[in-house]
Every structure is written in structure tokens, then in C-alpha cells.
Coordinates of C-alpha atoms and ligand atoms in Angstrom, one line a residue:
M277 CA 6.7 -14.6 14.9
K278 CA 4.6 -15.8 12.0
V279 CA 1.0 -14.6 11.8
G280 CA -1.7 -16.6 10.2
V281 CA -5.2 -15.4 9.4
E282 CA -7.7 -17.9 8.0
S283 CA -11.3 -17.4 6.7
L284 CA -11.6 -14.3 8.9
E285 CA -15.1 -12.7 8.9
L286 CA -16.0 -9.3 10.5
V287 CA -19.4 -7.7 10.3
Y288 CA -20.4 -4.2 11.5
G289 CA -24.2 -4.3 11.8
E290 CA -25.3 -5.1 8.2
H291 CA -21.9 -4.4 6.7
R292 CA -19.4 -7.2 6.0
A293 CA -16.1 -5.3 6.4
V294 CA -13.8 -8.4 6.2
K295 CA -14.9 -11.4 4.0
N296 CA -13.4 -14.8 4.3
L297 CA -9.9 -13.4 4.5
D298 CA -6.7 -15.5 4.4
L299 CA -3.4 -13.9 5.0
T300 CA 0.0 -15.1 6.2
I301 CA 2.9 -12.9 7.5
P302 CA 6.0 -15.1 7.5
D303 CA 8.3 -14.8 10.6
G304 CA 10.6 -11.7 10.4
K305 CA 8.9 -10.4 7.2
S306 CA 7.0 -7.2 6.4
V307 CA 3.7 -7.6 4.7
V308 CA 1.9 -4.4 3.5
L309 CA -1.9 -4.3 3.3
L310 CA -2.6 -1.9 0.4
G311 CA -6.0 -0.8 -0.6
E312 CA -8.3 2.2 -1.1
S313 CA -10.2 3.9 1.7
G314 CA -12.9 1.8 3.3
C315 CA -11.8 -1.6 1.9
G316 CA -11.3 -3.0 5.4
K317 CA -7.6 -2.6 6.2
T318 CA -7.9 -1.1 9.7
S319 CA -10.7 -3.6 10.5
T320 CA -8.4 -6.6 9.6
M321 CA -5.6 -5.2 11.7
R322 CA -7.8 -4.6 14.7
C323 CA -8.9 -8.2 14.5
I324 CA -5.3 -9.4 14.7
A325 CA -4.7 -7.1 17.6
G326 CA -7.8 -8.4 19.4
L327 CA -9.6 -5.1 19.3
E328 CA -12.6 -6.3 17.3
A329 CA -14.8 -9.3 17.7
P330 CA -14.8 -11.2 14.4
C331 CA -17.7 -13.6 13.7
G332 CA -15.6 -16.4 12.3
G333 CA -12.2 -17.7 11.2
R334 CA -8.9 -18.3 12.9
I335 CA -5.9 -16.1 13.9
T336 CA -2.6 -17.6 15.0
I337 CA 0.5 -15.8 16.3
G338 CA 3.6 -18.1 16.3
D339 CA 2.2 -21.5 17.4
R340 CA -0.5 -19.9 19.5
T341 CA -4.2 -19.6 18.4
V342 CA -5.3 -16.2 19.6
Y343 CA -8.7 -16.4 17.9
D344 CA -10.8 -19.3 16.8
G345 CA -14.5 -18.6 16.1
A346 CA -15.5 -22.3 15.9
R347 CA -13.8 -23.2 19.3
G348 CA -14.8 -19.9 21.0
V349 CA -11.1 -18.9 21.6
S350 CA -10.4 -15.2 21.9
V351 CA -7.2 -14.1 23.7
P352 CA -7.4 -10.5 25.0
P353 CA -5.3 -7.8 23.3
F354 CA -2.8 -7.4 26.1
R355 CA -1.9 -11.1 26.0
R356 CA -1.3 -11.2 22.2
N357 CA 2.2 -9.6 22.3
V358 CA 1.4 -7.3 19.4
G359 CA 2.3 -3.6 19.2
M360 CA 0.0 -1.3 17.2
V361 CA 0.6 2.2 15.9
F362 CA -2.7 3.7 15.0
Q363 CA -3.8 5.8 12.1
S364 CA -4.6 8.6 14.5
Y365 CA -1.6 8.9 16.9
A366 CA -2.3 8.8 20.6
V367 CA 0.2 10.3 22.9
W368 CA -0.3 11.1 26.6
P369 CA -0.1 14.9 26.5
H370 CA 0.7 15.4 30.2
M371 CA 3.9 13.3 30.0
T372 CA 7.3 14.1 28.5
V373 CA 8.3 12.4 25.3
T374 CA 10.6 10.0 27.1
D375 CA 7.9 9.1 29.7
N376 CA 5.4 8.4 26.9
V377 CA 7.8 5.7 25.6
A378 CA 9.0 4.4 29.0
F379 CA 5.6 4.3 30.7
P380 CA 4.3 1.1 29.1
L381 CA 7.6 -0.6 29.9
R382 CA 7.2 0.4 33.6
M383 CA 3.7 -1.1 33.5
K384 CA 5.2 -4.4 32.3
G385 CA 7.4 -4.4 35.5
I386 CA 10.6 -3.3 33.9
S387 CA 12.9 -1.2 36.2
R388 CA 12.9 2.6 35.9
T389 CA 16.5 2.7 34.7
E390 CA 16.1 0.0 32.1
S391 CA 12.8 1.5 30.9
R392 CA 14.5 4.9 30.4
R393 CA 17.5 3.3 28.7
R394 CA 15.2 1.5 26.2
A395 CA 13.0 4.6 25.7
L396 CA 16.1 6.7 24.9
A397 CA 17.4 4.1 22.5
V398 CA 14.3 4.0 20.4
L399 CA 13.8 7.8 20.5
E400 CA 17.3 8.0 19.0
V401 CA 16.1 5.6 16.2
V402 CA 13.1 7.8 15.3
G403 CA 15.1 11.0 15.6
L404 CA 13.5 12.4 18.7
A405 CA 16.3 11.9 21.3
H406 CA 16.8 15.7 21.6
L407 CA 13.2 16.2 22.5
G408 CA 13.1 13.6 25.3
S409 CA 12.3 16.0 28.1
R410 CA 9.7 18.1 26.2
G411 CA 6.0 17.8 27.1
A412 CA 4.3 15.6 24.5
S413 CA 1.5 18.2 23.9
L414 CA 4.2 20.6 22.6
L415 CA 5.1 18.4 19.5
S416 CA 4.0 18.7 15.9
G417 CA 1.7 16.0 14.4
G418 CA 4.6 14.2 12.8
Q419 CA 6.7 14.2 16.0
M420 CA 3.7 12.8 17.9
Q421 CA 3.4 10.1 15.4
R422 CA 7.0 9.2 15.9
V423 CA 6.5 9.0 19.7
A424 CA 3.7 6.6 19.1
L425 CA 6.0 4.5 16.8
A426 CA 8.8 4.6 19.3
R427 CA 6.4 3.5 22.1
S428 CA 5.4 0.4 20.1
M429 CA 8.9 -0.5 19.2
A430 CA 10.2 -0.1 22.8
M431 CA 7.8 -2.9 23.8
E432 CA 9.7 -5.3 21.4
P433 CA 6.5 -7.0 20.4
A434 CA 6.5 -10.3 18.5
V435 CA 4.4 -8.6 15.8
L436 CA 4.2 -4.9 15.0
L437 CA 1.0 -3.6 13.4
L438 CA 1.3 -0.2 11.8
D439 CA -1.8 1.6 10.5
E440 CA -0.7 4.4 8.2
P441 CA 1.9 5.5 10.8
L442 CA 3.4 8.1 8.4
S443 CA 0.1 9.8 7.3
N444 CA 0.6 13.0 9.3
L445 CA 4.1 13.7 8.2
D446 CA 5.2 16.1 5.5
A447 CA 6.5 14.6 2.3
R448 CA 10.2 14.9 3.1
L449 CA 9.9 13.4 6.6
R450 CA 7.7 10.7 5.3
D451 CA 10.3 9.7 2.7
E452 CA 13.1 9.7 5.4
L453 CA 11.1 7.8 7.9
R454 CA 10.0 5.3 5.3
V455 CA 13.6 4.4 4.6
E456 CA 14.4 4.4 8.3
L457 CA 11.4 2.1 9.1
R458 CA 12.6 -0.4 6.4
R459 CA 16.1 -0.3 7.9
I460 CA 14.7 -1.0 11.4
Q461 CA 12.5 -3.7 10.0
L462 CA 15.4 -5.5 8.2
E463 CA 18.0 -5.1 10.9
N464 CA 15.7 -6.4 13.7
G465 CA 13.9 -8.9 11.6
L466 CA 10.5 -7.5 12.8
T467 CA 7.4 -9.3 11.8
S468 CA 5.1 -6.5 10.7
L469 CA 1.9 -5.8 9.1
Y470 CA 1.8 -2.3 7.6
V471 CA -1.4 -0.7 6.3
T472 CA -1.4 2.1 3.7
H473 CA -3.2 3.4 0.7
D474 CA 0.0 4.9 -0.7
Q475 CA 1.5 2.7 -3.3
Q476 CA 5.0 4.3 -3.0
E477 CA 5.0 3.5 0.7
A478 CA 3.9 0.0 0.0
L479 CA 6.6 -0.7 -2.6
A480 CA 9.3 0.7 -0.4
L481 CA 8.4 -1.1 2.8
A482 CA 7.1 -4.6 1.8
D483 CA 8.6 -8.0 1.4
S484 CA 5.2 -8.9 0.1
I485 CA 2.2 -6.7 -0.7
A486 CA -1.4 -7.9 -0.1
I487 CA -3.9 -5.9 -2.2
M488 CA -7.2 -5.5 -0.4
Q489 CA -10.4 -4.7 -2.1
N490 CA -14.0 -5.0 -0.9
G491 CA -13.1 -6.8 2.3
R492 CA -10.9 -9.4 0.6
I493 CA -7.3 -10.0 -0.5
T494 CA -7.4 -9.9 -4.3
Q495 CA -3.6 -10.2 -5.0
F496 CA -0.6 -11.2 -3.0
G497 CA 3.0 -10.9 -4.3
T498 CA 6.4 -9.2 -4.1
P499 CA 6.4 -5.4 -4.8
E500 CA 8.1 -6.1 -8.2
D501 CA 5.4 -8.6 -9.1
I502 CA 2.5 -6.4 -8.1
Y503 CA 3.9 -3.4 -9.9
A504 CA 4.7 -5.2 -13.1
R505 CA 1.7 -7.6 -13.2
P506 CA -1.4 -6.3 -11.5
A507 CA -4.0 -9.0 -11.6
S508 CA -7.0 -6.9 -12.7
A509 CA -7.8 -3.5 -14.2
S510 CA -9.2 -2.2 -10.9
I511 CA -5.9 -3.1 -9.2
A512 CA -3.9 -1.5 -12.0
R513 CA -5.9 1.7 -11.8
F514 CA -5.3 1.8 -8.1
L515 CA -1.5 1.4 -8.8
G516 CA -1.4 4.4 -11.0
V517 CA -2.1 2.8 -14.4
T518 CA -4.1 5.7 -15.8
N519 CA -4.6 4.3 -19.3
V520 CA -7.4 1.7 -19.1
F521 CA -9.6 1.0 -22.1
E522 CA -12.4 -1.5 -22.7
V523 CA -11.4 -4.0 -25.4
S524 CA -14.3 -4.4 -27.9
A525 CA -12.8 -7.1 -30.1
V526 CA -9.7 -9.4 -30.3
D527 CA -8.3 -10.7 -33.5
G528 CA -5.1 -12.7 -33.1
H529 CA -2.6 -10.4 -31.4
R530 CA -4.5 -7.2 -32.3
V531 CA -7.1 -5.7 -30.1
R532 CA -9.7 -3.0 -30.9
L533 CA -10.6 -0.3 -28.4
T534 CA -12.2 3.1 -28.6
G535 CA -11.8 3.5 -32.4
Q536 CA -8.2 2.2 -32.3
E537 CA -6.4 -1.0 -33.1
L538 CA -3.3 -2.0 -31.2
A539 CA -0.8 -4.8 -31.4
V540 CA -0.4 -6.7 -28.1
D541 CA 2.2 -9.4 -27.1
E542 CA 0.2 -11.4 -24.6
L543 CA -3.5 -12.2 -24.6
G544 CA -5.3 -12.2 -21.3
D545 CA -6.1 -15.4 -19.3
G546 CA -9.7 -16.7 -19.5
D547 CA -12.5 -15.4 -21.7
G548 CA -12.7 -11.7 -21.1
P549 CA -14.1 -9.1 -21.3
W550 CA -10.8 -7.4 -21.2
H551 CA -9.4 -4.0 -20.4
A552 CA -6.2 -2.9 -22.1
C553 CA -4.0 -1.4 -19.4
I554 CA -1.0 0.8 -20.2
R555 CA 1.3 2.5 -17.6
P556 CA 1.8 6.2 -18.4
E557 CA 5.5 5.7 -18.2
H558 CA 5.2 3.3 -21.1
V559 CA 3.6 5.8 -23.5
R560 CA 6.5 7.5 -25.4
V561 CA 5.9 10.9 -26.8
D562 CA 8.1 12.1 -29.7
L563 CA 8.0 15.3 -31.7
T564 CA 8.8 13.4 -34.9
S565 CA 7.8 9.9 -35.9
G566 CA 10.7 7.7 -36.8
A567 CA 10.8 4.2 -38.4
E568 CA 9.5 1.6 -36.0
S569 CA 9.4 -2.2 -35.8
P570 CA 5.9 -3.9 -35.9
A571 CA 6.3 -4.5 -32.1
V572 CA 5.6 -0.8 -31.6
N573 CA 2.3 0.8 -31.9
R574 CA 2.6 4.3 -33.5
L575 CA -0.2 6.8 -33.2
S576 CA -0.3 10.4 -34.1
G577 CA -2.0 12.9 -31.8
T578 CA -2.1 16.4 -30.2
V579 CA -1.0 17.3 -26.7
E580 CA -4.0 18.5 -24.6
V581 CA -2.4 19.3 -21.3
A582 CA 1.3 19.2 -20.4
V583 CA 2.6 19.6 -16.8
F584 CA 6.2 20.1 -16.1
Q585 CA 7.3 17.9 -13.1
G586 CA 11.0 18.5 -13.1
A587 CA 12.6 15.3 -14.2
S588 CA 9.6 14.4 -16.3
I589 CA 6.6 15.9 -18.1
R590 CA 3.1 14.5 -17.5
C591 CA 0.8 15.1 -20.5
T592 CA -2.4 13.9 -22.1
V593 CA -2.5 13.3 -25.8
R594 CA -5.6 12.9 -27.9
T595 CA -5.0 10.6 -30.9
G596 CA -6.6 11.0 -34.3
S597 CA -9.2 8.4 -33.4
G598 CA -10.2 10.2 -30.2
M599 CA -8.3 8.0 -27.7
V600 CA -7.0 10.0 -24.8
L601 CA -3.7 8.7 -23.5
E602 CA -1.7 9.9 -20.4
A603 CA 2.0 9.9 -20.7
I604 CA 4.9 10.5 -18.2
C605 CA 8.0 11.1 -20.3
P606 CA 11.4 12.9 -20.2
P607 CA 11.3 16.4 -21.7
P608 CA 12.0 15.9 -25.4
P609 CA 15.6 17.0 -26.3
D610 CA 14.5 18.8 -29.6
G611 CA 11.7 21.0 -28.4
T612 CA 8.9 21.5 -25.9
L613 CA 5.6 19.8 -25.2
T614 CA 2.7 22.2 -24.7
A615 CA -1.0 22.2 -25.4
G616 CA -1.5 22.0 -29.1
T617 CA 1.8 20.4 -30.0
E618 CA 1.5 17.7 -32.7
V619 CA 3.2 14.5 -31.5
S620 CA 3.8 10.9 -32.4
V621 CA 3.0 8.4 -29.6
A622 CA 4.8 5.0 -29.4
I623 CA 3.6 2.1 -27.2
E624 CA 5.4 -1.2 -27.3
A625 CA 3.1 -4.3 -27.8
R626 CA 4.6 -5.9 -24.7
D627 CA 3.6 -2.9 -22.5
I628 CA -0.1 -3.4 -23.1
H629 CA -1.7 -5.8 -20.6
L630 CA -5.1 -7.3 -21.1
L631 CA -6.8 -7.7 -17.7
P632 CA -10.3 -8.5 -16.4
E633 CA -12.0 -5.6 -14.5
H634 CA -11.8 -7.6 -11.2
T635 CA -10.1 -10.8 -10.0
T636 CA -12.4 -13.7 -9.2
E637 CA -11.5 -13.1 -5.5
Y638 CA -13.1 -9.7 -5.7
G639 CA -16.6 -11.3 -5.1
E640 CA -19.9 -9.8 -5.8
V641 CA -20.0 -6.3 -7.3
V642 CA -22.5 -4.2 -5.4
A643 CA -24.4 -1.7 -7.4
A644 CA -23.9 1.8 -6.2
Ligands
LIG114 N1 -17.1 0.8 14.1 C1 -17.7 0.7 12.9 N2 -19.0 0.5 12.7 C2 -19.6 0.4 11.5 N3 -18.9 0.4 10.3 C3 -17.6 0.5 10.4 C4 -16.9 0.7 11.7 N4 -15.5 0.8 11.4 C5 -15.4 0.7 10.1 N5 -16.6 0.5 9.5 C6 -16.8 0.4 8.0 O1 -16.1 -0.8 7.6 C7 -15.5 -0.6 6.4 C8 -14.0 -0.8 6.5 O2 -13.4 0.1 7.3 P1 -11.9 0.2 7.7 O3 -11.7 1.3 8.7 O4 -11.4 -1.1 7.9 O5 -11.3 0.8 6.3 P2 -9.8 1.1 5.8 O6 -9.5 0.2 4.7 O7 -9.0 1.1 7.0 O8 -10.0 2.6 5.3 P3 -9.1 4.0 5.4 O9 -8.0 3.8 4.4 O10 -10.0 5.1 5.1 O11 -8.6 4.0 6.8 C9 -15.8 0.9 5.9 O12 -16.9 0.8 5.0 C10 -16.2 1.5 7.2 O13 -17.2 2.5 7.0
LIG115 MG1 -8.0 2.6 8.1

């Protein structure tokens, strides 16, 4: 079922945690709310679930208004038909794994046999069927989190709200369950809102990503869009764009920054000031400098740190003009990169994006 959030406001004491927020989750789609710690993700989700009292705005689930500040409407959580998996998992330790999942179904008036059948089916999906009769207190953190996930799925809610449900899992399980979750989402056409601060998780699980900063949505788009075209330098940094430099002057398609001039393809929208943003994957590091077209910026420099990552090397290079660039590149075929290696760096003009520090939606910048 479609979820609509309009002009939502939530205040904790003096602190405005959610500011005039608009968000739509289309029916059957997965929207991921991605943002750094404290930006208001959990607060937004709790408002949709009915666990917080907002101070304005409107929330609809399907055709039903579940919250309307102006009309004084607020449907209690248990009547909203949403399932929520919390950041900190909560299982009932005195029950078995199967009972943890089946108990809420029994509370809904579903027969013992049917509750058990549904519980076992979702436990199969999350890979815990073999632990069904074990006491829930005897599970690892990751297994408990999967019980919590299974419990929400068993209720077959109209909307599934997931707040960092994979955060307590080890890396391998997290990768596996991420793919599994996406499969479940697509096969069942679940309408879901997924909260995370992990960009890989967001890219893998979303039909659309909503970037949240400072209590607001500052960019909304497909994972491909957001990855290729972050709307501001602050969003780009958050998405792993480690090379961000203040632009001091623009002259045609050449920009000046920290003692360096670079050719760019596209100029930024608006009036600036700009930040030149370059993904580390787009910084090529060569041991020799070859002939290049004018569309490629060539800089010479020295490797400061190089870290071997298996398929790639992550290194920082200091150029002659003092610019420090981070690069993620394949190991060079004709030698090794170590601290002190003299290199030639290539950056294509089309890979340099000129962006403002924040989007206009970001709102006031509060001095620290
Ligand atoms: N019950 C509360 N009372 C007062 N302030 C709160 C309360 N809950 C959250 N906050 C504040 O509201 C802001 C948003 O919190 P929220 O939990 O929504 O962040 P988040 O984006 O989920 O962060 P994280 O990624 O760390 O979970 C934070 O500054 C937080 O300190
Ligand atoms: Mg949170």
C-alpha cells in the first residue's frame, strides 16, 4: 500500500528532529532512507508507525489518513497495519524461536496450526527453520535480528518499516541477507521503508533512495541517479566521494582549486560557490605518463600511502602543487605502488562534478 508523508514536523523539546518532510513510498516499492547518524531517520519511521506524536503534517497509508495534525487525526499504532523491525532487536527470551514469530499471529486470532505454519514458512525464508525449537535467549545477535525480521514478515503488514535490521550481523551474513531481503521484497511486492546509514545497503535494496540530512529529505532518486549525480558536496562526501575541493575561480571550462587548474566538462547549476567532487575510482594512477587527450587532466605526484585491498589498491597521492588526491585503482601491471612511488595521475574532465556544499532543501546551517 502506498505511503504518503506531507509536511511532517517532529520536535523533541527544543530540537526539531523532522522538518517539513515530504516523502512518498509507492505501492509495492522499497524506499531507503539514507543519512548519517542523528539526521532523523528513526524519528521519521516512528512517526509513520504511530510511535511518536508529530506536531504537524499528514501521513496516509493506502487511502487512509493515519495522522493529520490540522484535523487532530491520529490512528493508534496497532490499527495502522505496519510492521516494524527495530534498530535494536527485541525478542522474547522466554519463548522458542517459532513461538516468537507465531505469538503475534495468535494474538490476532489466527489458529494455533495456521500461526505455526506461517511462522515456520518465514523462518525458512530467513534461514532459521532449523532453530525453531531453541529458546530465543540462546541465539546470537544476528540470529535474534532475523527472528525480529521473521516476526514482522509473518504479520503480512501492508507496510514494512525496517530500521537498520542488519546492523548486528557480521559482514558475510549481512551481504547474504541483503540479497535475500531484496528477493523477498521483489517477489512479494512489499511496500517497505528501510533505514540505513550504509550506502552499499541502500544501493542494493532500494527502488528509490531518499537522502536525509538535518531532518529533511535533500535528494530523492534511483540508486543509479544518486550514485552518479549526488546533488551537493555534503551528499557526495557521505556517499564516499573522498576528493572534494573548494573551487576558487572558474574560467570557461577550467576551474582553479588548491593551487591547481583542472578542465571540467560541465559547470555547476546556479552561482556557486562550488566544490569540485571526484570519486576515488575516477582517479587513475599510472607509473608512466602517456599521451593524453585534452579531455584528461594529467598531474604528476608522489604516493603517500598505499593500502592493498585485494582487487584494488587504495592510495593517496600528493601532486606537485600540494593537492592530495585519494584513488582506488587496480594494481598497476608494470610495478607496485608504495609510499614514495612517483606517479602520473589522470582524471577525465567529465568525472569532475561541480556542486554546492548543500542543496537548498538542507535549510539553515547551524553553527557548531
Ligand atoms: N526521545 C528523544 N528525545 C530527545 N531527542 C531525541 C529523542 N530521540 C531522538 N532524539 C534526537 O533527534 C535526532 C534524530 O534522532 P534519530 O534517532 O531519528 O536519528 P537517526 O537518523 O535514526 O540516527 P542513527 O543513525 O544514529 O540511528 C537526534 O539528534 C537525536 O539525538
Ligand atoms: Mg536511528
